[in-house]
PDB file of C-alpha atoms (C1' of nucleotides) in Angstrom:
ATOM      1  CA  MET G   1       0.000   0.000   0.000  1.00  0.00           C
ATOM      2  CA  ASN G   2       1.138   3.521  -0.816  1.00  0.00           C
ATOM      3  CA  LYS G   3       2.688   5.287   2.187  1.00  0.00           C
ATOM      4  CA  ILE G   4       0.492   8.343   1.831  1.00  0.00           C
ATOM      5  CA  LEU G   5      -2.620   6.189   2.073  1.00  0.00           C
ATOM      6  CA  LYS G   6      -1.099   4.201   4.891  1.00  0.00           C
ATOM      7  CA  ILE G   7      -0.422   7.365   6.900  1.00  0.00           C
ATOM      8  CA  TYR G   8      -4.072   8.348   6.615  1.00  0.00           C
ATOM      9  CA  GLU G   9      -5.294   4.918   7.586  1.00  0.00           C
ATOM     10  CA  ILE G  10      -3.061   4.798  10.651  1.00  0.00           C
ATOM     11  CA  LEU G  11      -3.719   8.338  11.869  1.00  0.00           C
ATOM     12  CA  TYR G  12      -7.466   8.115  11.333  1.00  0.00           C
ATOM     13  CA  LYS G  13      -7.605   4.868  13.254  1.00  0.00           C
ATOM     14  CA  LYS G  14      -5.513   6.399  16.043  1.00  0.00           C
ATOM     15  CA  PHE G  15      -7.115   9.837  16.397  1.00  0.00           C
ATOM     16  CA  GLY G  16     -10.504   9.577  14.662  1.00  0.00           C
ATOM     17  CA  PRO G  17     -12.157  12.413  12.714  1.00  0.00           C
ATOM     18  CA  GLN G  18     -10.944  15.911  13.616  1.00  0.00           C
ATOM     19  CA  ASN G  19     -13.994  17.788  12.327  1.00  0.00           C
ATOM     20  CA  TRP G  20     -12.178  20.760  10.915  1.00  0.00           C
ATOM     21  CA  TRP G  21     -12.492  23.742  10.508  1.00  0.00           C
ATOM     22  CA  PRO G  22     -13.560  25.013  13.991  1.00  0.00           C
ATOM     23  CA  THR G  23     -16.403  27.546  13.904  1.00  0.00           C
ATOM     24  CA  THR G  24     -18.408  29.362  16.547  1.00  0.00           C
ATOM     25  CA  ARG G  25     -21.839  28.031  17.501  1.00  0.00           C
ATOM     26  CA  GLU G  26     -24.845  30.273  17.882  1.00  0.00           C
ATOM     27  CA  GLY G  27     -24.796  31.920  21.303  1.00  0.00           C
ATOM     28  CA  LYS G  28     -21.096  31.199  21.925  1.00  0.00           C
ATOM     29  CA  ASP G  29     -17.961  33.313  21.492  1.00  0.00           C
ATOM     30  CA  ALA G  30     -15.186  30.791  20.957  1.00  0.00           C
ATOM     31  CA  PRO G  31     -14.813  28.464  17.958  1.00  0.00           C
ATOM     32  CA  GLU G  32     -15.292  24.708  18.426  1.00  0.00           C
ATOM     33  CA  TYR G  33     -14.602  21.644  16.306  1.00  0.00           C
ATOM     34  CA  SER G  34     -17.743  20.097  14.847  1.00  0.00           C
ATOM     35  CA  ARG G  35     -18.161  19.120  11.264  1.00  0.00           C
ATOM     36  CA  LYS G  36     -20.897  20.907   9.331  1.00  0.00           C
ATOM     37  CA  VAL G  37     -22.278  19.579   6.074  1.00  0.00           C
ATOM     38  CA  LYS G  38     -23.402  22.969   4.900  1.00  0.00           C
ATOM     39  CA  LEU G  39     -21.816  26.222   5.961  1.00  0.00           C
ATOM     40  CA  ASN G  40     -23.692  29.487   6.281  1.00  0.00           C
ATOM     41  CA  GLU G  41     -22.310  32.865   5.257  1.00  0.00           C
ATOM     42  CA  LYS G  42     -21.054  33.695   8.767  1.00  0.00           C
ATOM     43  CA  GLU G  43     -19.190  30.429   9.067  1.00  0.00           C
ATOM     44  CA  LYS G  44     -17.529  30.926   5.705  1.00  0.00           C
ATOM     45  CA  TRP G  45     -16.329  34.329   6.837  1.00  0.00           C
ATOM     46  CA  GLU G  46     -15.062  32.887  10.061  1.00  0.00           C
ATOM     47  CA  ILE G  47     -13.065  30.175   8.300  1.00  0.00           C
ATOM     48  CA  ALA G  48     -11.507  32.555   5.789  1.00  0.00           C
ATOM     49  CA  VAL G  49     -10.612  35.052   8.513  1.00  0.00           C
ATOM     50  CA  GLY G  50      -9.232  32.282  10.720  1.00  0.00           C
ATOM     51  CA  ALA G  51      -7.101  31.016   7.840  1.00  0.00           C
ATOM     52  CA  ILE G  52      -5.454  34.427   7.588  1.00  0.00           C
ATOM     53  CA  LEU G  53      -5.104  34.892  11.334  1.00  0.00           C
ATOM     54  CA  THR G  54      -3.462  31.527  11.895  1.00  0.00           C
ATOM     55  CA  GLN G  55      -0.525  32.260   9.599  1.00  0.00           C
ATOM     56  CA  ASN G  56       2.576  31.249  11.526  1.00  0.00           C
ATOM     57  CA  THR G  57       0.590  31.542  14.744  1.00  0.00           C
ATOM     58  CA  ALA G  58      -0.561  29.139  17.443  1.00  0.00           C
ATOM     59  CA  TRP G  59      -4.263  28.388  17.101  1.00  0.00           C
ATOM     60  CA  GLY G  60      -4.892  29.275  20.750  1.00  0.00           C
ATOM     61  CA  ASN G  61      -3.985  32.875  19.979  1.00  0.00           C
ATOM     62  CA  VAL G  62      -6.282  32.859  16.970  1.00  0.00           C
ATOM     63  CA  GLU G  63      -9.121  31.644  19.198  1.00  0.00           C
ATOM     64  CA  LYS G  64      -8.655  34.675  21.411  1.00  0.00           C
ATOM     65  CA  ALA G  65      -8.810  36.959  18.400  1.00  0.00           C
ATOM     66  CA  ILE G  66     -11.921  35.246  17.022  1.00  0.00           C
ATOM     67  CA  THR G  67     -13.555  35.471  20.425  1.00  0.00           C
ATOM     68  CA  ASN G  68     -12.925  39.222  20.371  1.00  0.00           C
ATOM     69  CA  LEU G  69     -14.378  39.441  16.876  1.00  0.00           C
ATOM     70  CA  ASN G  70     -17.486  37.513  17.924  1.00  0.00           C
ATOM     71  CA  ARG G  71     -18.050  39.723  20.960  1.00  0.00           C
ATOM     72  CA  ALA G  72     -17.788  42.772  18.734  1.00  0.00           C
ATOM     73  CA  GLY G  73     -20.337  41.279  16.330  1.00  0.00           C
ATOM     74  CA  PHE G  74     -17.801  41.264  13.518  1.00  0.00           C
ATOM     75  CA  PHE G  75     -19.068  38.264  11.579  1.00  0.00           C
ATOM     76  CA  LYS G  76     -22.580  39.701  11.483  1.00  0.00           C
ATOM     77  CA  ASP G  77     -21.415  42.808   9.706  1.00  0.00           C
ATOM     78  CA  VAL G  78     -17.859  42.531   8.442  1.00  0.00           C
ATOM     79  CA  PHE G  79     -18.117  45.647   6.280  1.00  0.00           C
ATOM     80  CA  ASN G  80     -18.683  47.880   9.252  1.00  0.00           C
ATOM     81  CA  PHE G  81     -15.188  47.630  10.771  1.00  0.00           C
ATOM     82  CA  ASN G  82     -12.247  49.863   9.988  1.00  0.00           C
ATOM     83  CA  LEU G  83      -8.559  49.104  10.126  1.00  0.00           C
ATOM     84  CA  SER G  84      -7.852  50.315  13.636  1.00  0.00           C
ATOM     85  CA  GLU G  85     -10.860  48.467  15.058  1.00  0.00           C
ATOM     86  CA  LEU G  86      -9.648  45.294  13.404  1.00  0.00           C
ATOM     87  CA  GLU G  87      -6.148  45.835  14.773  1.00  0.00           C
ATOM     88  CA  LYS G  88      -7.461  46.039  18.305  1.00  0.00           C
ATOM     89  CA  LEU G  89      -9.671  42.983  18.020  1.00  0.00           C
ATOM     90  CA  ILE G  90      -7.146  40.649  16.398  1.00  0.00           C
ATOM     91  CA  ARG G  91      -4.164  41.734  18.460  1.00  0.00           C
ATOM     92  CA  PRO G  92      -3.768  38.408  20.322  1.00  0.00           C
ATOM     93  CA  SER G  93      -3.214  36.559  17.059  1.00  0.00           C
ATOM     94  CA  GLY G  94       0.070  38.371  16.458  1.00  0.00           C
ATOM     95  CA  PHE G  95       1.368  40.207  13.385  1.00  0.00           C
ATOM     96  CA  PHE G  96      -1.742  42.290  13.936  1.00  0.00           C
ATOM     97  CA  ARG G  97      -0.741  45.209  11.745  1.00  0.00           C
ATOM     98  CA  GLN G  98      -0.139  43.130   8.644  1.00  0.00           C
ATOM     99  CA  LYS G  99      -3.028  40.775   9.303  1.00  0.00           C
ATOM    100  CA  SER G 100      -5.519  43.587   9.819  1.00  0.00           C
ATOM    101  CA  ARG G 101      -4.459  44.979   6.446  1.00  0.00           C
ATOM    102  CA  TYR G 102      -4.827  41.564   4.844  1.00  0.00           C
ATOM    103  CA  LEU G 103      -8.298  41.198   6.335  1.00  0.00           C
ATOM    104  CA  LYS G 104      -9.375  44.639   5.252  1.00  0.00           C
ATOM    105  CA  SER G 105      -8.259  44.069   1.685  1.00  0.00           C
ATOM    106  CA  PHE G 106     -10.059  40.710   1.639  1.00  0.00           C
ATOM    107  CA  ILE G 107     -13.234  42.343   2.933  1.00  0.00           C
ATOM    108  CA  ASP G 108     -12.964  45.223   0.467  1.00  0.00           C
ATOM    109  CA  HIS G 109     -12.409  42.788  -2.366  1.00  0.00           C
ATOM    110  CA  ILE G 110     -15.617  40.918  -1.562  1.00  0.00           C
ATOM    111  CA  ALA G 111     -17.522  44.160  -1.182  1.00  0.00           C
ATOM    112  CA  SER G 112     -16.376  45.548  -4.497  1.00  0.00           C
ATOM    113  CA  THR G 113     -16.072  42.408  -6.636  1.00  0.00           C
ATOM    114  CA  HIS G 114     -18.717  40.067  -5.209  1.00  0.00           C
ATOM    115  CA  ARG G 115     -21.471  42.419  -4.106  1.00  0.00           C
ATOM    116  CA  GLY G 116     -20.725  41.793  -0.450  1.00  0.00           C
ATOM    117  CA  SER G 117     -21.277  38.038  -0.496  1.00  0.00           C
ATOM    118  CA  ILE G 118     -18.438  35.682   0.366  1.00  0.00           C
ATOM    119  CA  SER G 119     -20.495  32.836  -1.108  1.00  0.00           C
ATOM    120  CA  ARG G 120     -20.408  34.515  -4.484  1.00  0.00           C
ATOM    121  CA  LEU G 121     -16.630  34.447  -4.239  1.00  0.00           C
ATOM    122  CA  LEU G 122     -16.461  30.855  -3.033  1.00  0.00           C
ATOM    123  CA  ASN G 123     -19.034  29.373  -5.392  1.00  0.00           C
ATOM    124  CA  GLN G 124     -16.732  29.637  -8.389  1.00  0.00           C
ATOM    125  CA  SER G 125     -14.934  26.565  -9.636  1.00  0.00           C
ATOM    126  CA  ALA G 126     -11.717  25.706  -7.872  1.00  0.00           C
ATOM    127  CA  SER G 127      -9.086  26.838 -10.323  1.00  0.00           C
ATOM    128  CA  PRO G 128     -10.231  30.426 -10.964  1.00  0.00           C
ATOM    129  CA  LEU G 129     -11.083  30.796  -7.278  1.00  0.00           C
ATOM    130  CA  ARG G 130      -7.583  29.729  -6.271  1.00  0.00           C
ATOM    131  CA  LYS G 131      -6.061  32.205  -8.705  1.00  0.00           C
ATOM    132  CA  GLU G 132      -8.269  34.980  -7.426  1.00  0.00           C
ATOM    133  CA  LEU G 133      -7.388  34.250  -3.803  1.00  0.00           C
ATOM    134  CA  LEU G 134      -3.671  34.149  -4.602  1.00  0.00           C
ATOM    135  CA  SER G 135      -3.920  37.551  -6.242  1.00  0.00           C
ATOM    136  CA  LEU G 136      -4.906  39.123  -2.907  1.00  0.00           C
ATOM    137  CA  LYS G 137      -2.265  40.556  -0.616  1.00  0.00           C
ATOM    138  CA  GLY G 138      -1.781  38.281   2.387  1.00  0.00           C
ATOM    139  CA  ILE G 139      -3.150  35.130   0.817  1.00  0.00           C
ATOM    140  CA  GLY G 140      -0.423  32.701  -0.211  1.00  0.00           C
ATOM    141  CA  PRO G 141      -0.748  29.068  -1.291  1.00  0.00           C
ATOM    142  CA  GLU G 142      -1.506  27.580   2.114  1.00  0.00           C
ATOM    143  CA  THR G 143      -4.092  30.168   3.074  1.00  0.00           C
ATOM    144  CA  ALA G 144      -5.702  29.909  -0.372  1.00  0.00           C
ATOM    145  CA  ASP G 145      -5.918  26.125  -0.099  1.00  0.00           C
ATOM    146  CA  SER G 146      -7.321  26.330   3.434  1.00  0.00           C
ATOM    147  CA  ILE G 147     -10.070  28.639   2.231  1.00  0.00           C
ATOM    148  CA  LEU G 148     -10.697  26.481  -0.831  1.00  0.00           C
ATOM    149  CA  LEU G 149     -10.885  23.323   1.221  1.00  0.00           C
ATOM    150  CA  TYR G 150     -12.603  24.354   4.426  1.00  0.00           C
ATOM    151  CA  ALA G 151     -14.695  27.380   3.447  1.00  0.00           C
ATOM    152  CA  ALA G 152     -15.530  26.449  -0.164  1.00  0.00           C
ATOM    153  CA  SER G 153     -15.537  22.645   0.412  1.00  0.00           C
ATOM    154  CA  LYS G 154     -13.397  22.056  -2.655  1.00  0.00           C
ATOM    155  CA  PRO G 155     -10.822  19.246  -2.702  1.00  0.00           C
ATOM    156  CA  SER G 156      -7.604  21.257  -2.542  1.00  0.00           C
ATOM    157  CA  PHE G 157      -4.909  19.694  -0.391  1.00  0.00           C
ATOM    158  CA  VAL G 158      -3.354  21.990   2.212  1.00  0.00           C
ATOM    159  CA  VAL G 159       0.391  21.786   2.781  1.00  0.00           C
ATOM    160  CA  ASP G 160       1.684  23.397   5.947  1.00  0.00           C
ATOM    161  CA  ALA G 161       4.803  23.298   8.086  1.00  0.00           C
ATOM    162  CA  TYR G 162       3.587  20.134   9.840  1.00  0.00           C
ATOM    163  CA  THR G 163       2.978  18.358   6.545  1.00  0.00           C
ATOM    164  CA  VAL G 164       6.488  19.151   5.385  1.00  0.00           C
ATOM    165  CA  ARG G 165       8.115  18.204   8.666  1.00  0.00           C
ATOM    166  CA  ILE G 166       6.284  14.908   9.000  1.00  0.00           C
ATOM    167  CA  ALA G 167       6.726  13.900   5.369  1.00  0.00           C
ATOM    168  CA  ASN G 168      10.379  14.873   5.500  1.00  0.00           C
ATOM    169  CA  ARG G 169      10.995  12.716   8.534  1.00  0.00           C
ATOM    170  CA  ILE G 170       9.118   9.793   7.070  1.00  0.00           C
ATOM    171  CA  GLY G 171      11.252  10.204   3.976  1.00  0.00           C
ATOM    172  CA  LEU G 172       8.649  10.945   1.298  1.00  0.00           C
ATOM    173  CA  THR G 173      10.499  13.761  -0.462  1.00  0.00           C
ATOM    174  CA  ASP G 174      12.766  16.649   0.389  1.00  0.00           C
ATOM    175  CA  SER G 175      11.350  19.057  -2.162  1.00  0.00           C
ATOM    176  CA  LYS G 176      11.138  22.706  -1.167  1.00  0.00           C
ATOM    177  CA  LYS G 177       8.282  23.527  -3.516  1.00  0.00           C
ATOM    178  CA  TYR G 178       4.723  23.839  -2.304  1.00  0.00           C
ATOM    179  CA  SER G 179       3.276  22.646  -5.605  1.00  0.00           C
ATOM    180  CA  ILE G 180       5.321  19.449  -5.526  1.00  0.00           C
ATOM    181  CA  TRP G 181       4.084  18.586  -2.046  1.00  0.00           C
ATOM    182  CA  LYS G 182       0.517  19.373  -2.955  1.00  0.00           C
ATOM    183  CA  THR G 183       0.603  17.262  -6.103  1.00  0.00           C
ATOM    184  CA  MET G 184       2.233  14.399  -4.275  1.00  0.00           C
ATOM    185  CA  PHE G 185      -0.756  14.090  -1.939  1.00  0.00           C
ATOM    186  CA  GLU G 186      -3.435  14.917  -4.483  1.00  0.00           C
ATOM    187  CA  SER G 187      -2.186  12.371  -6.992  1.00  0.00           C
ATOM    188  CA  VAL G 188      -2.696   9.537  -4.511  1.00  0.00           C
ATOM    189  CA  LEU G 189      -5.725  10.474  -2.413  1.00  0.00           C
ATOM    190  CA  PRO G 190      -9.333  10.246  -3.607  1.00  0.00           C
ATOM    191  CA  LYS G 191     -10.357  13.703  -4.810  1.00  0.00           C
ATOM    192  CA  ASN G 192     -12.650  14.358  -1.898  1.00  0.00           C
ATOM    193  CA  ALA G 193     -12.833  17.430   0.333  1.00  0.00           C
ATOM    194  CA  GLU G 194     -13.703  15.464   3.440  1.00  0.00           C
ATOM    195  CA  VAL G 195     -10.665  13.185   3.030  1.00  0.00           C
ATOM    196  CA  TYR G 196      -8.326  16.119   2.316  1.00  0.00           C
ATOM    197  CA  GLY G 197      -9.712  18.010   5.280  1.00  0.00           C
ATOM    198  CA  GLU G 198      -9.323  15.136   7.701  1.00  0.00           C
ATOM    199  CA  TYR G 199      -5.897  14.253   6.393  1.00  0.00           C
ATOM    200  CA  HIS G 200      -4.540  17.747   6.901  1.00  0.00           C
ATOM    201  CA  ALA G 201      -6.133  18.021  10.345  1.00  0.00           C
ATOM    202  CA  LEU G 202      -4.660  14.671  11.372  1.00  0.00           C
ATOM    203  CA  LEU G 203      -1.191  15.804  10.324  1.00  0.00           C
ATOM    204  CA  VAL G 204      -1.600  18.940  12.419  1.00  0.00           C
ATOM    205  CA  LYS G 205      -2.673  16.846  15.379  1.00  0.00           C
ATOM    206  CA  LEU G 206       0.361  14.603  15.015  1.00  0.00           C
ATOM    207  CA  GLY G 207       2.732  17.505  14.378  1.00  0.00           C
ATOM    208  CA  LYS G 208       1.577  19.436  17.429  1.00  0.00           C
ATOM    209  CA  ASN G 209       1.628  16.640  19.947  1.00  0.00           C
ATOM    210  CA  ILE G 210       4.080  14.029  18.719  1.00  0.00           C
ATOM    211  CA  CYS G 211       6.089  14.901  15.634  1.00  0.00           C
ATOM    212  CA  ARG G 212       7.264  18.090  17.318  1.00  0.00           C
ATOM    213  CA  LYS G 213      10.018  20.243  15.943  1.00  0.00           C
ATOM    214  CA  ASN G 214      12.341  19.519  18.815  1.00  0.00           C
ATOM    215  CA  ASN G 215      12.345  16.314  20.759  1.00  0.00           C
ATOM    216  CA  PRO G 216       9.647  14.442  18.825  1.00  0.00           C
ATOM    217  CA  LEU G 217       7.940  11.655  20.759  1.00  0.00           C
ATOM    218  CA  CYS G 218       8.814   8.876  18.335  1.00  0.00           C
ATOM    219  CA  PHE G 219       8.260   6.225  21.015  1.00  0.00           C
ATOM    220  CA  GLU G 220       4.559   7.176  21.031  1.00  0.00           C
ATOM    221  CA  CYS G 221       4.170   7.731  17.289  1.00  0.00           C
ATOM    222  CA  ALA G 222       1.756   5.542  15.381  1.00  0.00           C
ATOM    223  CA  LEU G 223       3.833   6.057  12.251  1.00  0.00           C
ATOM    224  CA  ILE G 224       7.127   4.742  13.661  1.00  0.00           C
ATOM    225  CA  LYS G 225       7.085   1.664  11.449  1.00  0.00           C
ATOM    226  CA  ILE G 226       6.967   3.651   8.243  1.00  0.00           C
ATOM    227  CA  CYS G 227       9.098   6.598   9.380  1.00  0.00           C
ATOM    228  CA  PHE G 228      12.762   6.680   8.452  1.00  0.00           C
ATOM    229  CA  GLU G 229      13.845   9.258  11.027  1.00  0.00           C
ATOM    230  CA  GLY G 230      11.770   7.673  13.735  1.00  0.00           C
ATOM    231  CA  ARG G 231      13.442   4.345  13.103  1.00  0.00           C
ATOM    232  CA  VAL G 232      16.848   5.985  13.144  1.00  0.00           C
ATOM    233  CA  ARG G 233      16.077   7.664  16.454  1.00  0.00           C
ATOM    234  CA  TYR G 234      14.953   4.389  17.853  1.00  0.00           C
ATOM    235  CA  GLY G 235      18.030   2.658  16.544  1.00  0.00           C
ATOM    236  CA  TYR G 236      16.021   0.379  14.254  1.00  0.00           C
ATOM    237  CA  VAL G 237      18.073   1.249  11.207  1.00  0.00           C
ATOM    238  CA  LYS G 238      21.289  -0.711  11.296  1.00  0.00           C
ATOM    239  CA  GLY G 239      24.407   1.383  10.992  1.00  0.00           C
ATOM    240  CA  ALA G 240      22.522   4.682  10.989  1.00  0.00           C
ATOM    241  CA  LYS G 241      24.273   7.162  13.226  1.00  0.00           C
ATOM    242  CA  ARG G 242      22.188   8.966  15.758  1.00  0.00           C
ATOM    243  CA  ARG G 243      22.911  12.662  15.852  1.00  0.00           C
ATOM    244  CA  ARG G 244      22.919  14.964  18.827  1.00  0.00           C
ATOM    245  CA  GLY G 245      19.340  15.610  19.862  1.00  0.00           C
ATOM    246  CA  ASP G 246      18.181  12.260  18.533  1.00  0.00           C
ATOM    247  CA  GLU G 247      17.791  10.683  21.947  1.00  0.00           C
ATOM    248  CA  VAL G 248      14.504   9.034  22.648  1.00  0.00           C
ATOM    249  CA  ALA G 249      12.322  11.336  24.738  1.00  0.00           C
ATOM    250  CA  SER G 250      12.805  11.498  28.494  1.00  0.00           C
ATOM    251  CA  ARG G 251      10.573   9.860  31.116  1.00  0.00           C
ATOM    252  CA  SER G 252       9.123  13.210  32.099  1.00  0.00           C
ATOM    253  CA  ASP G 253       8.203  13.845  28.479  1.00  0.00           C
ATOM    254  CA  ARG G 254       6.434  10.511  28.312  1.00  0.00           C
ATOM    255  CA  LYS G 255       4.459  11.320  31.440  1.00  0.00           C
ATOM    256  CA  LYS G 256       3.607  14.799  30.237  1.00  0.00           C
ATOM    257  CA  PHE G 257       2.393  13.324  26.981  1.00  0.00           C
ATOM    258  CA  LYS G 258       0.232  10.691  28.691  1.00  0.00           C
ATOM    259  CA  ARG G 259      -1.395  13.330  30.886  1.00  0.00           C
ATOM    260  CA  LYS G 260      -2.223  15.478  27.881  1.00  0.00           C
ATOM    261  CA  ASN G 261      -3.597  12.763  25.653  1.00  0.00           C
ATOM    262  CA  ASP G 262      -6.050  10.999  27.929  1.00  0.00           C
TER     263      ASP G 262
ATOM    264  C1'  DA T   1      15.413  33.439  29.161  1.00  0.00           C
ATOM    265  C1'  DC T   2      14.714  31.113  25.762  1.00  0.00           C
ATOM    266  C1'  DC T   3      11.948  28.513  21.740  1.00  0.00           C
ATOM    267  C1'  DC T   4       7.930  27.891  19.139  1.00  0.00           C
ATOM    268  C1'  DA T   5       3.457  28.585  16.555  1.00  0.00           C
ATOM    269  C1'  DG T   6      -1.875  25.546  11.198  1.00  0.00           C
ATOM    270  C1'  DG T   7       2.926  31.936   6.416  1.00  0.00           C
ATOM    271  C1'  DT T   8       3.480  35.922   3.516  1.00  0.00           C
ATOM    272  C1'  DG T   9       5.599  39.727   1.118  1.00  0.00           C
ATOM    273  C1'  DG T  10       9.534  42.487   0.130  1.00  0.00           C
ATOM    274  C1'  DC T  11      14.089  42.900  -1.087  1.00  0.00           C
ATOM    275  C1'  DC T  12      18.379  41.222  -2.919  1.00  0.00           C
ATOM    276  C1'  DC T  13      21.298  38.628  -5.925  1.00  0.00           C
TER     277       DC T  13
ATOM    278  C1'  DG X   1      13.871  31.428  -8.796  1.00  0.00           C
ATOM    279  C1'  DG X   2      15.904  30.881  -4.219  1.00  0.00           C
ATOM    280  C1'  DG X   3      17.778  32.878   0.320  1.00  0.00           C
ATOM    281  C1'  DC X   4      17.088  36.095   3.967  1.00  0.00           C
ATOM    282  C1'  DC X   5      14.332  39.051   6.891  1.00  0.00           C
ATOM    283  C1'  DA X   6      10.435  41.557   9.371  1.00  0.00           C
ATOM    284  C1'  DC X   7       6.256  40.815  11.185  1.00  0.00           C
ATOM    285  C1'  DA X   8       3.981  40.122  17.202  1.00  0.00           C
ATOM    286  C1'  DT X   9       1.456  37.817  20.632  1.00  0.00           C
ATOM    287  C1'  DG X  10       1.116  34.264  24.213  1.00  0.00           C
ATOM    288  C1'  DG X  11       2.167  29.522  25.991  1.00  0.00           C
ATOM    289  C1'  DG X  12       5.511  26.006  27.582  1.00  0.00           C
TER     290       DG X  12
END
DNA sequence: ACCCAGGTGGCCC
DNA sequence: GGGCCACATGGG
């Protein structure tokens, strides 16, 4: 079986569905994970805004920003907020000056080009929509694909830092090009938004908790059998030299991990 | 006191 | 087309 399919099978079995992208329920302020079949206009806005806010930023900080936006009634009337109001509200998500500009230009674009409806933007077919998103300041390939996949429900695979790190360690490819990574996954997986969405979310889950940048918890990783670096760290690969920092995680790390994950 | 986080754009060669 | 750098807050 192809490794890319195998990874999905293993992670899905281990972690179950992740129900991305988190959105805020009626009457609440903070986003939660729960899969919706059909998104309303507010939820589409929230996903697109979240995709911009989470650029190189911990999701917890984005949650704080989205909570602020909800309390201010932002998603009910996105056209009624100016730059400095946005800056204040999204401050916790970091890079708030650039991100507020990115948001404003996104909002203005929808106002002027799509008669104020984000659905009119998102209802296009995937390829022109992707091009249009990429033409906006502050929307690069990952953010565009996140919006395509999670807000527009189109099968467009999202490649992020976790995807690259995990696939690098497993030994899939060492390419530096986003398009190569994206094609690698899309050419193997069924062209299905739900599968793409779960796959990406599962990689994030693994990357956050186990396949961490420093001191990855390979001893707990469900992918150890198919991961080159993991096997090297564990000493499974004969003759492979362990490098500094390749030690198996400490006891305290194991305990910490167990506490966090049930 | 570090290091890190669900990237992007600008500038330089 | 690639290699650097600024951008900012909050948690571990």
